[in-house]
XYZ file of C-alpha atoms in Angstrom:
626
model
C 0.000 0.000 0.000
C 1.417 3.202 -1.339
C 1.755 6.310 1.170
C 1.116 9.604 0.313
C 2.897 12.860 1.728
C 0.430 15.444 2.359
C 1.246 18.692 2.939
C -0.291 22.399 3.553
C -1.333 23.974 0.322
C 1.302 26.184 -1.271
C 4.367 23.945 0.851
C 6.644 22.287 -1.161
C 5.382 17.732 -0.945
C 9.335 17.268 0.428
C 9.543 16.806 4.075
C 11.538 19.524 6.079
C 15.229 17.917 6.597
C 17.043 19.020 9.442
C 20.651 19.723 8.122
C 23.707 18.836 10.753
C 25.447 22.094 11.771
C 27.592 23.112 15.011
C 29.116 25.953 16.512
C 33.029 25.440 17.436
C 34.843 28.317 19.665
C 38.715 27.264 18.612
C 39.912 28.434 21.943
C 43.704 29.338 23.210
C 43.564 27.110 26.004
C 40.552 24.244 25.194
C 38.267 24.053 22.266
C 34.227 22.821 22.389
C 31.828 22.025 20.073
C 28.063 22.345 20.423
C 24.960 21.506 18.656
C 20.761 22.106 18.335
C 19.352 18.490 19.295
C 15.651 18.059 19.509
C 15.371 22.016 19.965
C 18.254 22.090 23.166
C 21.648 23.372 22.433
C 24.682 21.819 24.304
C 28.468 21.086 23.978
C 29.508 17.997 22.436
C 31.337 15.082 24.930
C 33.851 12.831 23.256
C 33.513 8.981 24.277
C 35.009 9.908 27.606
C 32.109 12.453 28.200
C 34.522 15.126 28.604
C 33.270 18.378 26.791
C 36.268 20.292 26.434
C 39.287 19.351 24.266
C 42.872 21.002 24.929
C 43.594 22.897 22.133
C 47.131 20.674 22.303
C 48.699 18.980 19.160
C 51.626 16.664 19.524
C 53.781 16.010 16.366
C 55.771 12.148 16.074
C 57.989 11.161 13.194
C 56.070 8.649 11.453
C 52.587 8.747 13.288
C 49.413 10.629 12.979
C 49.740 13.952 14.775
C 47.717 13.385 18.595
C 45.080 15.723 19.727
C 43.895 16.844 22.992
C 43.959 15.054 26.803
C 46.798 12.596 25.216
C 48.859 15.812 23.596
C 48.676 17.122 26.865
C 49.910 14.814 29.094
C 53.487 15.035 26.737
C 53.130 18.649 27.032
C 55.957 18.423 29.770
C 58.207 15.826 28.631
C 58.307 16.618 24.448
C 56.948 20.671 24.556
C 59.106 20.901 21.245
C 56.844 18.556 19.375
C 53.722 19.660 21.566
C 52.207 22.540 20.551
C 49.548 24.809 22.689
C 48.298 28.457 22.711
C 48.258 28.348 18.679
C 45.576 30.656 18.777
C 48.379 33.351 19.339
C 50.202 32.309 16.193
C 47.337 32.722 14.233
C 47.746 35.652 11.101
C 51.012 36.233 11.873
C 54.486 36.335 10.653
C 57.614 35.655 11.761
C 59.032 39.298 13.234
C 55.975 39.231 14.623
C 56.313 35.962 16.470
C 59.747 36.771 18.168
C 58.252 39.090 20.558
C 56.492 36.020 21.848
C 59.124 33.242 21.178
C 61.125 33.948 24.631
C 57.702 32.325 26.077
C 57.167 29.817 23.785
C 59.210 26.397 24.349
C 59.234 25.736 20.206
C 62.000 26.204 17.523
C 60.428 28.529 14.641
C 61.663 28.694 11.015
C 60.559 31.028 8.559
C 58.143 29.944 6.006
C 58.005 30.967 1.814
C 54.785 32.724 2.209
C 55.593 34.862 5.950
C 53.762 32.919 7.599
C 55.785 31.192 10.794
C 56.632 27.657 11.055
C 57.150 25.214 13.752
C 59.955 23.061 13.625
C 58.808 19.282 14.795
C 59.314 15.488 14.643
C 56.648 15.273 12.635
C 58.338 17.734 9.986
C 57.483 21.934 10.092
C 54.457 23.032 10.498
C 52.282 26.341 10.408
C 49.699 27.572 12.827
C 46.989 26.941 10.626
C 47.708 23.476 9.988
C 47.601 23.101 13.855
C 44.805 24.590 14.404
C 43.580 22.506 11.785
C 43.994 19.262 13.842
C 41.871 20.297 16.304
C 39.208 21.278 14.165
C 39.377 18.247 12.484
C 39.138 16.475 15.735
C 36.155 18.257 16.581
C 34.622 17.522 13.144
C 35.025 13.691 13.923
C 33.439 14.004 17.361
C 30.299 16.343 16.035
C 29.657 13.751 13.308
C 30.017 10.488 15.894
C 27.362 12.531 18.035
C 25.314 13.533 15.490
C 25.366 10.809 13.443
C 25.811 12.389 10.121
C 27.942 14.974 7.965
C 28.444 17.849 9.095
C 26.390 20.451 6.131
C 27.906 23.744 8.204
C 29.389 25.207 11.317
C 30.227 28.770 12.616
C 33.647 28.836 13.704
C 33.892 31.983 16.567
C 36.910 34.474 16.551
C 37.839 36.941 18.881
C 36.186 40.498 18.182
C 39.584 42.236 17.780
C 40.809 39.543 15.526
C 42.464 41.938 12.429
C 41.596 40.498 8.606
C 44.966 38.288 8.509
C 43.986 36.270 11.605
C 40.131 35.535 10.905
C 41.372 34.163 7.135
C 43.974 32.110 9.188
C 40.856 30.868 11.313
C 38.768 30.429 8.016
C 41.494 28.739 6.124
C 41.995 25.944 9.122
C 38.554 25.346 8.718
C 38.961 24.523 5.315
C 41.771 22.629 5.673
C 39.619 20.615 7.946
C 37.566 20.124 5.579
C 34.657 21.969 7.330
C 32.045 24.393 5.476
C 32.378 27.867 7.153
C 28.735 29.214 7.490
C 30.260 32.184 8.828
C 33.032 33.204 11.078
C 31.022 35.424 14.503
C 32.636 37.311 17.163
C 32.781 35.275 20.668
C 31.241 38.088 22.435
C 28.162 38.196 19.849
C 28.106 33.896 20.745
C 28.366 34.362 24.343
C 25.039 37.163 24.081
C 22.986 34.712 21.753
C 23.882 31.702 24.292
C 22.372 33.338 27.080
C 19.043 34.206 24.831
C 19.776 38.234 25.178
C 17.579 38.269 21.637
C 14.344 37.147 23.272
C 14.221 39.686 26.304
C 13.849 43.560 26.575
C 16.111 46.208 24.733
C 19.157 47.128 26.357
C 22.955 47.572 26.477
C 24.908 44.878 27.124
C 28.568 44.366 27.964
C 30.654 41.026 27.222
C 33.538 40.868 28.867
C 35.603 37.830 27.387
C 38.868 37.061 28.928
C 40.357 33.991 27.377
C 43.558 31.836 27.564
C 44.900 34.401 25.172
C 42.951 36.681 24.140
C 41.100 39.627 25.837
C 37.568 41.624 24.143
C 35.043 43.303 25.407
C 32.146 44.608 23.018
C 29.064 46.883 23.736
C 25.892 45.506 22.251
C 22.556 47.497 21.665
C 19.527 44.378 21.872
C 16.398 45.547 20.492
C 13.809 42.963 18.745
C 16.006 40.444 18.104
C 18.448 42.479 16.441
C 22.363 42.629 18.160
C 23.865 45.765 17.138
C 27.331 45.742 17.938
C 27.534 49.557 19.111
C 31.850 49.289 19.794
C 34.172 46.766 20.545
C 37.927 46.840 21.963
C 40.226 44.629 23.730
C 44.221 43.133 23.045
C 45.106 39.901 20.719
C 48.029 39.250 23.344
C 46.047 39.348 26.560
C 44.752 36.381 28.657
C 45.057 33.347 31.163
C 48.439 32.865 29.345
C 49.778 35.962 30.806
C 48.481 35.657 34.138
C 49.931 31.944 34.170
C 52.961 33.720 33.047
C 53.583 35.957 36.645
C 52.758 33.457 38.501
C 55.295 31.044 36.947
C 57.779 34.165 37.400
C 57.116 33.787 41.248
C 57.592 30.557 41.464
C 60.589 30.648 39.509
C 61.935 33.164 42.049
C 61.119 31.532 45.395
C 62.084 28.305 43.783
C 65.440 29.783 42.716
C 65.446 28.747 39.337
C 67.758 30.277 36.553
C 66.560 32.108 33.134
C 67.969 29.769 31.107
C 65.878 26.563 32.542
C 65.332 23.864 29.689
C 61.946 23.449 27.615
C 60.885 20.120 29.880
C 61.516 22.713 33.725
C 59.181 25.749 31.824
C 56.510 23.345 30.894
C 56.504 21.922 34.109
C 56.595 25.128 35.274
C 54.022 26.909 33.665
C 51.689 23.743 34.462
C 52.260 24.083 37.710
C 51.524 28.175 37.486
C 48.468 26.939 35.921
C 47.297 24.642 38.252
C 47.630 26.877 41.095
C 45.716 29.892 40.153
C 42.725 27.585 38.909
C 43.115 26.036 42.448
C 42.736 29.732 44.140
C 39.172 30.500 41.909
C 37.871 27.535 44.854
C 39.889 27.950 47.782
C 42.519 30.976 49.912
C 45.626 28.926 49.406
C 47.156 26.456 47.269
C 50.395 24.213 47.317
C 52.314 24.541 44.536
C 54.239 21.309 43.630
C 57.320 21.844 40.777
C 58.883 18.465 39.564
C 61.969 19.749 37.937
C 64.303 17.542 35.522
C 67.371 16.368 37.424
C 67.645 18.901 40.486
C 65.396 18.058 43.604
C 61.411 19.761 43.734
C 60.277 22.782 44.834
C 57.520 22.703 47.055
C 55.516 26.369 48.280
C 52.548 27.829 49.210
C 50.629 30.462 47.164
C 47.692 32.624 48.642
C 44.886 33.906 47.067
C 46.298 37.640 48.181
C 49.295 37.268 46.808
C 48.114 35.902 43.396
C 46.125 39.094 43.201
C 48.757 41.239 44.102
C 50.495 39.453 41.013
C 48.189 39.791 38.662
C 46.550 42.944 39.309
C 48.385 44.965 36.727
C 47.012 42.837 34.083
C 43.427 42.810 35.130
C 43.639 46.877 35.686
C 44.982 46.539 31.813
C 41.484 44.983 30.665
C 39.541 48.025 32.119
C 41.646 50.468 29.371
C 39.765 48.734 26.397
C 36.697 48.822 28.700
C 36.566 52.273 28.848
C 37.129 52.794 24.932
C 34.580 50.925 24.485
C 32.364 52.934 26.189
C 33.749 55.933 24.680
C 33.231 54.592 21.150
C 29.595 53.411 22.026
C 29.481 57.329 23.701
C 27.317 55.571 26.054
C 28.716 55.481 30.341
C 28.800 52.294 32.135
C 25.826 53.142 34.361
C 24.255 52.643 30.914
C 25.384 49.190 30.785
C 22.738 47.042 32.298
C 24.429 43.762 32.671
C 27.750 42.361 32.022
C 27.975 38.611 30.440
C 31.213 36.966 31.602
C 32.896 34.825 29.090
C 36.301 32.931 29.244
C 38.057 30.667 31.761
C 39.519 33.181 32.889
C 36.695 34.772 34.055
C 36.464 32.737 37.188
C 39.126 34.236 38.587
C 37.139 36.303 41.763
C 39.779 39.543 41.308
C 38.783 39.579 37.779
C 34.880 39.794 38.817
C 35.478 42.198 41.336
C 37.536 44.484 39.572
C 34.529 44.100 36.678
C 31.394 43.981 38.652
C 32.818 47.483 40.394
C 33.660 49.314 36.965
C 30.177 48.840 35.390
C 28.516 48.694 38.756
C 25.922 46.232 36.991
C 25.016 42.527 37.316
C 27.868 39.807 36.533
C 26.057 37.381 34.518
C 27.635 33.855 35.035
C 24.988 31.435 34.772
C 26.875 29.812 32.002
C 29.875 28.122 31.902
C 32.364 30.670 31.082
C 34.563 27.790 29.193
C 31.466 26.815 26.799
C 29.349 29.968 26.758
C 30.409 30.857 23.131
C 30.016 27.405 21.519
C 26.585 27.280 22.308
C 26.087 30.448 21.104
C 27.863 29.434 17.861
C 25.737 26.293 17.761
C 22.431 28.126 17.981
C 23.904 31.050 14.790
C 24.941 27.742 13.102
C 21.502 26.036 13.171
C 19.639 28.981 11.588
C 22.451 29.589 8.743
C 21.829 26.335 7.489
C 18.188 26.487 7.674
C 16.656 24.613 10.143
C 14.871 27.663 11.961
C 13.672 29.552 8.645
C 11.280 31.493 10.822
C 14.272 32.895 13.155
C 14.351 36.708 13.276
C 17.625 36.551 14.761
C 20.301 39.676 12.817
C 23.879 39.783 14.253
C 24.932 43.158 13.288
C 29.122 42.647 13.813
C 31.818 45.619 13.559
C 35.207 45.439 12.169
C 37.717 46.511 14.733
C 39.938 48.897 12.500
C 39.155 51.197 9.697
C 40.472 49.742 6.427
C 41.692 52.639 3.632
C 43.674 53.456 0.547
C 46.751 55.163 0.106
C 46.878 58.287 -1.797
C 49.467 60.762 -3.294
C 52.223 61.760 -0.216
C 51.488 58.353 1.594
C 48.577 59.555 3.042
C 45.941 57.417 4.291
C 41.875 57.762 3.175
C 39.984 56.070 5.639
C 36.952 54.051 3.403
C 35.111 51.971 5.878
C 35.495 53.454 9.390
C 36.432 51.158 12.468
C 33.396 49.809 14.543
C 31.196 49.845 11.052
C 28.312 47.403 11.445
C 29.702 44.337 8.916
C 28.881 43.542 6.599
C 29.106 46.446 4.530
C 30.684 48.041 1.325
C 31.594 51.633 0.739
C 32.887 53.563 -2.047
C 35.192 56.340 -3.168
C 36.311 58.003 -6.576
C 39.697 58.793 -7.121
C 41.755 60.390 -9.853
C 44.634 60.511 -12.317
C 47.820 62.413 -10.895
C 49.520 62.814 -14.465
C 48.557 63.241 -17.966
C 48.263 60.428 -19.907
C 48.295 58.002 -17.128
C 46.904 54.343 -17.946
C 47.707 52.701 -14.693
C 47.307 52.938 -10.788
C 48.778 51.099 -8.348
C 46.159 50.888 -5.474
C 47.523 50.000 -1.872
C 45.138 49.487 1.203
C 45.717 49.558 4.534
C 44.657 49.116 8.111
C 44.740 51.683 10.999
C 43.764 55.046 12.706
C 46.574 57.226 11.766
C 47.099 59.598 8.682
C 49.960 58.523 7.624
C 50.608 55.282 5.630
C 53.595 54.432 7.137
C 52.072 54.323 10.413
C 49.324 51.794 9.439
C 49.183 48.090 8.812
C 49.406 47.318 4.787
C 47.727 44.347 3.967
C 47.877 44.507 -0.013
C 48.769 45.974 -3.317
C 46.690 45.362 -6.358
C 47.163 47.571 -9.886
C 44.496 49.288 -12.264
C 45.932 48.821 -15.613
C 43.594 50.016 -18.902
C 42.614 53.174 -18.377
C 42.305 55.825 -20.872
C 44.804 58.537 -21.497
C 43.290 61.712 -20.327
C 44.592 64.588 -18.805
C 45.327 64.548 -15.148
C 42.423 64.722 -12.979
C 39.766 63.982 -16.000
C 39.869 59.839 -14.952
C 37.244 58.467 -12.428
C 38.591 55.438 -10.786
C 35.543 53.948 -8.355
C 37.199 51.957 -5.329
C 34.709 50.242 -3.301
C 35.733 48.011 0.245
C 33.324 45.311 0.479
C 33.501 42.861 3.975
C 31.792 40.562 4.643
C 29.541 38.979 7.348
C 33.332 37.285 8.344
C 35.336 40.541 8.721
C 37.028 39.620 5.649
C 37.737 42.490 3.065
C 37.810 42.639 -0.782
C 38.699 45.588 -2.874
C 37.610 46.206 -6.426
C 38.953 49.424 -8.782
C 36.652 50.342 -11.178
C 37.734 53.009 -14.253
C 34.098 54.410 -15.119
C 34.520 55.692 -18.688
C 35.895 52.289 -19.968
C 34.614 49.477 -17.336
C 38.033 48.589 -16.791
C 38.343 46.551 -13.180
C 41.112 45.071 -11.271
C 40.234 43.276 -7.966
C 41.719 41.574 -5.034
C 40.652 39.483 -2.033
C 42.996 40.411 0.791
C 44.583 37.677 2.255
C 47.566 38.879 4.076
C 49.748 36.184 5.241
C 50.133 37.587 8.334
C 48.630 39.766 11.175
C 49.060 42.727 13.517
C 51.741 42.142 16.256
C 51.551 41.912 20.528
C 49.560 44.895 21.390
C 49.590 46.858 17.865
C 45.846 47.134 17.277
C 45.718 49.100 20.960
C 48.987 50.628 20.366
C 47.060 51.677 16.673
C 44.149 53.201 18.835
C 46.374 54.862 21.671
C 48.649 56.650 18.971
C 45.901 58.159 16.406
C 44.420 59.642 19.762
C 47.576 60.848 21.238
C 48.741 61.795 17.583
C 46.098 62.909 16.542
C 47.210 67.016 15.940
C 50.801 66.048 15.010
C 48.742 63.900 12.344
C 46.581 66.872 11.321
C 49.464 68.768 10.596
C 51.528 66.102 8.612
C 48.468 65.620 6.737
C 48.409 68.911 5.729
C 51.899 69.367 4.999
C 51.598 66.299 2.443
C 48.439 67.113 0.966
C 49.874 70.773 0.333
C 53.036 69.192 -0.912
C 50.699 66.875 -3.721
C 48.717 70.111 -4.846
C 52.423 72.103 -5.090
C 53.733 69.505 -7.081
C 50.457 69.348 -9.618
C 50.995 72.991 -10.004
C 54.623 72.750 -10.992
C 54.194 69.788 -12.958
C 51.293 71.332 -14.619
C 53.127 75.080 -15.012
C 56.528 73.438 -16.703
C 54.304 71.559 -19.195
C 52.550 74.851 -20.611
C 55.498 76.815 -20.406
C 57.071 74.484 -22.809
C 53.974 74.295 -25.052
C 53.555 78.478 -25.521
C 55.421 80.298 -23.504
C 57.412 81.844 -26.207
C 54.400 82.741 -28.271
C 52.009 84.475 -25.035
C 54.718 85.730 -22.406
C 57.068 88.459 -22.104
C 60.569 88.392 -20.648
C 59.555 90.201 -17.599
C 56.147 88.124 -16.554
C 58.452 85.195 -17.520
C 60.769 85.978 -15.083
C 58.523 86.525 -12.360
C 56.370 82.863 -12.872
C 59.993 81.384 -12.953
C 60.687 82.895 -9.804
C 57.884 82.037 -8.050
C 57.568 79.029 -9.185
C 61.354 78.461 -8.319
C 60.453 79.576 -4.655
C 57.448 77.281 -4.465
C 59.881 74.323 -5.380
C 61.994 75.385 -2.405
C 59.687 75.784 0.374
C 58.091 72.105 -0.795
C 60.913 70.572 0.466
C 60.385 72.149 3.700
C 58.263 70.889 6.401
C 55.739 74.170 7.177
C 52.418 73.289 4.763
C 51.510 77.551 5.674
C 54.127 77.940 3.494
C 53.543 75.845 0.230
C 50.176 76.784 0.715
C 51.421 80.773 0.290
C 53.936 80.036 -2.477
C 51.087 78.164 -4.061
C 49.257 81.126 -4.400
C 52.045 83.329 -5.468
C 52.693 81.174 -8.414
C 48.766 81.259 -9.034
C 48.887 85.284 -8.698
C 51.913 85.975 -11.126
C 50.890 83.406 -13.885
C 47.156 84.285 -13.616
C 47.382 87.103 -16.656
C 49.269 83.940 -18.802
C 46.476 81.541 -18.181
C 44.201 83.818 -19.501
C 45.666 85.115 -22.445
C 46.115 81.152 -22.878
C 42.343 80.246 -21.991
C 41.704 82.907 -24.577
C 43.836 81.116 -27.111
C 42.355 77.836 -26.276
C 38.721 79.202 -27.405
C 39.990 81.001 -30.653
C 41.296 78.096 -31.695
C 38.592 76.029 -31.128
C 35.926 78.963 -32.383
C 38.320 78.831 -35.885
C 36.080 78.826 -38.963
C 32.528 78.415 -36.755
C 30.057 81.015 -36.411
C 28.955 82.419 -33.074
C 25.481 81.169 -33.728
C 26.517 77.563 -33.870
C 27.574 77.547 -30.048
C 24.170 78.737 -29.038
C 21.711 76.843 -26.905
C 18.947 75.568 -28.869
């Protein structure tokens, strides 16, 4: 007996199928993944129902690379060929990295594309194919769970992640072999998660403190729509860090030497580790140090003394807080609650010191460690289309403008930072020279004026456009990024149709504590930048008017000028050149004007000679309107 599928009129006969998808926050310190079953949203155990999986990856000669709880336990006796805290590598390059190497036990080696390499057993690798291990673990243990193949996930990033470091993220998804629905900002997760879309409007802080990573974004809720108002924070800033002092005090009250080998730091920044989770619970901990060949070291750390050791870095989270704030141009008695995301987040000092700067609710209801997967899980779910009736919008910022050089290495901001992604702006631009068929087109990243104080993260060239006079092209540049945060830039010549276009894909990203160091200098540069912008700009227009003076000098000067008015453009135009090399733009912008006053009698007598020759053997009556 045949059955029939009946279904409301106007509905397609095929029955809805719910496609697999999951959320994954790639963490510093442990990764999760989390799914929508049955309508509930929850992390993802592995066979040994543990949830979270060390974002470890141990490299043998001749075996498959080892991921997790096993990578882990080597940590301490093979951290060459153990590798943790990749998140930190991600987008960069190798200057970059060296600022960190003193606290990293690995041997780097520089790679053909600039992105760094790890030297292992297992033969070098890069950041992204590490972090592509654990992905791919967590791919294996979504589909075991769910039974299926995977048709999506959301991968989370931090929110001050720069362009080079959320395609690193994107491209170790790939290499997974995962389908990136979309890459979302952990604090955006960690707001969905606790189901901020489905209560009143509000402002909402998310403070995310990872293992090593630090954000905070301000988000406006109102209908179901998360407006990312401002976001701030440090790409070199987490539990790392703090593990870091206290493994410097135990290194001085154990009385160990600098120069300790790579099997004593592990051990010791395990032991670091171990104590200050210990001190979230309890007042005092005993710190037990197991080093190679000398006898242990065995001490007692308080929970006082742990904050007096790491209270300089959790003071340094309230700096983005308030620029936040600032860039929202909201207070924080406006703020009316505070979600805490990040492991490190359970450290009491840091709630204190955050509960009494926004003087608002803490919410910790979640756990801080998988907070942002299930939020990823739940964005995941209605990209690939099993809530089609969701009225969910995640309206994400970028977290530095993005611009264009132009002539005297200045920079023209085109998308602004904190713009709601995604988004696309455009801008026209212009020949500099007559006859010019080409532009070379090089974008940037920053806040400050000047090109050589921003990031550059490619060059692309314009090549077909017509010869015209200087100034007659119109070249159309329009920034498009996407619902990732990842930018392309196409050049458009508008007479012709002529396009060039590039997807940036810089193989590396901003360095320790540049992004703030970005923010902090275009604010405390920010007149010194005024004036240098001037001084270029005034330096491009004087030398357009040179350039275009000498060219119709040698075209008619013989035939229109005199030997006196000669002798007065030459001088003036002679003094302009001088004072152009000088740094005071009041000046060019004066000898500008004196080369504009003594040549204005010859640039009429040539306008007139312009529209003789043109008028030749025409009547009047043939130029009237109709």
């Amino acid at each position: 007996m045949a059955l029939l599928q009946i279904s409301e009129p106007g509905e397609s006969t095929a029955p809805h199928q719910h496609r697999l998808a999951a959320g994954i926050d790639l963490g510093t310190t442990n990764s999760l993944v989390a799914s929508v079953r049955s309508g509930v949203t929850d992390t993802l155990p592995d066979k040994d129902a543990r949830h979270l999986l060390p974002s470890v990856v141990r490299y043998r000669a001749d075996a498959a690379p080892v991921v997790g709880y096993q990578a882990l336990a080597a940590a301490t006796e093979d951290p060459l060929n153990t590798i943790a805290s990749v998140k930190r590598l991600m987008g960069r390059g190798v200057e970059d990295v060296k600022t960190l190497a003193e606290h990293l036990p690995y041997e780097f080696v520089p790679g053909s594309s600039g992105m760094p390499l790890l030297h292992t057993a297992g033969g070098d690798v890069s950041p992204v194919e590490v972090s592509a291990e654990i992905l791919r673990t967590l791919k294996t243990r979504a589909e075991e769970s769910l039974g299926g193949e995977l048709a999506g996930v959301v991968v989370t990033v931090p929110a001050y992640f720069d362009d080079a470091q959320r395609q690193a993220t994107k491209d170790a998804a790939r290499l997974a072999g995962l389908k990136v629905l979309r890459l979302l900002n952990e604090p955006t997760a960690a707001a969905v998660a606790y189901g901020l879309d489905q209560g009143g409007d509000g402002i909402t802080a998310i403070y995310d403190l990872g293992g090593g990573t630090f954000d905070v974004s301000i988000l406006r809720l109102n209908k179901g729509v998360f407006e990312v108002m401002s976001t701030a924070g440090d790409t070199a800033l987490g539990g790392d860090d703090l593990d870091r002092l206290v493994a410097d005090w135990i290194m001085q009250q154990a009385g160990m030497q600098a120069g300790a080998s790579h099997v004593d730091m592990r051990r010791l920044m395990l032991a670091a580790r171990t104590a200050k989770e210990a001190l979230s619970e309890q007042t005092s901990a005993t710190v037990v140090l197991e080093l190679d060949g000398t006898a242990n070291w065995t001490g007692e750390l308080t929970r006082d003394r742990l904050d007096e050791l790491i209270a300089p870095l959790v003071e340094k989270t309230l700096g983005p807080c308030r620029r936040a704030l600032r860039d929202a141009g909201i207070r924080a008695g406006d703020v009316q609650s505070v979600v805490m995301v990040g492991g490190s987040t359970r450290v009491p000092l840091v709630r204190e010191r955050v509960a009494g700067f926004f003087k608002t609710e803490l919410m910790v209801d979640i756990d801080p460690d998988r907070v942002v997967a299930v939020g990823a899980a739940i964005q995941a779910d209605i990209l690939a289309g099993n809530k089609p009736d969701s009225e969910m919008l995640l309206l994400d910022v970028i977290p530095l403008s993005l611009g264009i050089e132009t002539m005297g290495g200045l920079s023209e901001k085109i998308i602004q930072r904190n713009s709601t992604i995604p988004t696309a702006r455009a801008q026209e631009f212009t020949t500099f020279k007559d006859g010019q068929t080409a532009m070379s087109l090089h974008v940037v990243q920053g806040e400050r004026e000047l090109v050589d104080d921003c990031r550059s993260l490619a060059r692309f060239e314009l090549r077909g456009i017509p010869p015209m006079v200087a100034g007659a092209a119109r070249i159309k540049v329009t920034f498009q990024v996407d619902a990732d945060g990842l930018l392309s830039v196409i050049a458009e010549e508008q007479t012709q149709g002529v396009t060039s276009s590039i997807d940036v894909k810089p193989s590396y990203g901003l360095s320790d504590n540049e992004i703030e160091t970005m923010l902090r200098d275009s604010m405390d540069s920010a007149a010194g930048d005024r004036d240098q912008r001037r001084l270029r700009e005034e330096q491009v227009e004087a030398d357009r008017v040179l350039e275009a003076l000498h060219s119709a000098l040698a075209s008619d000067a013989d035939e229109l000028l005199g030997d006196a008015e000669r002798a007065s453009i030459d001088a003036a135009a002679q003094a302009l050149a001088a004072v152009r090399r000088g740094d005071d733009y009041r000046e060019i912008k004066r000898a500008i004007a004196a080369v504009e006053q003594a040549s204005s009698g010859y640039v009429e007598r040539r306008m007139n000679s312009s529209i003789r020759s043109a008028m030749a053997g025409h009547k009047v009556d043939e130029f009237k309107a109709p």
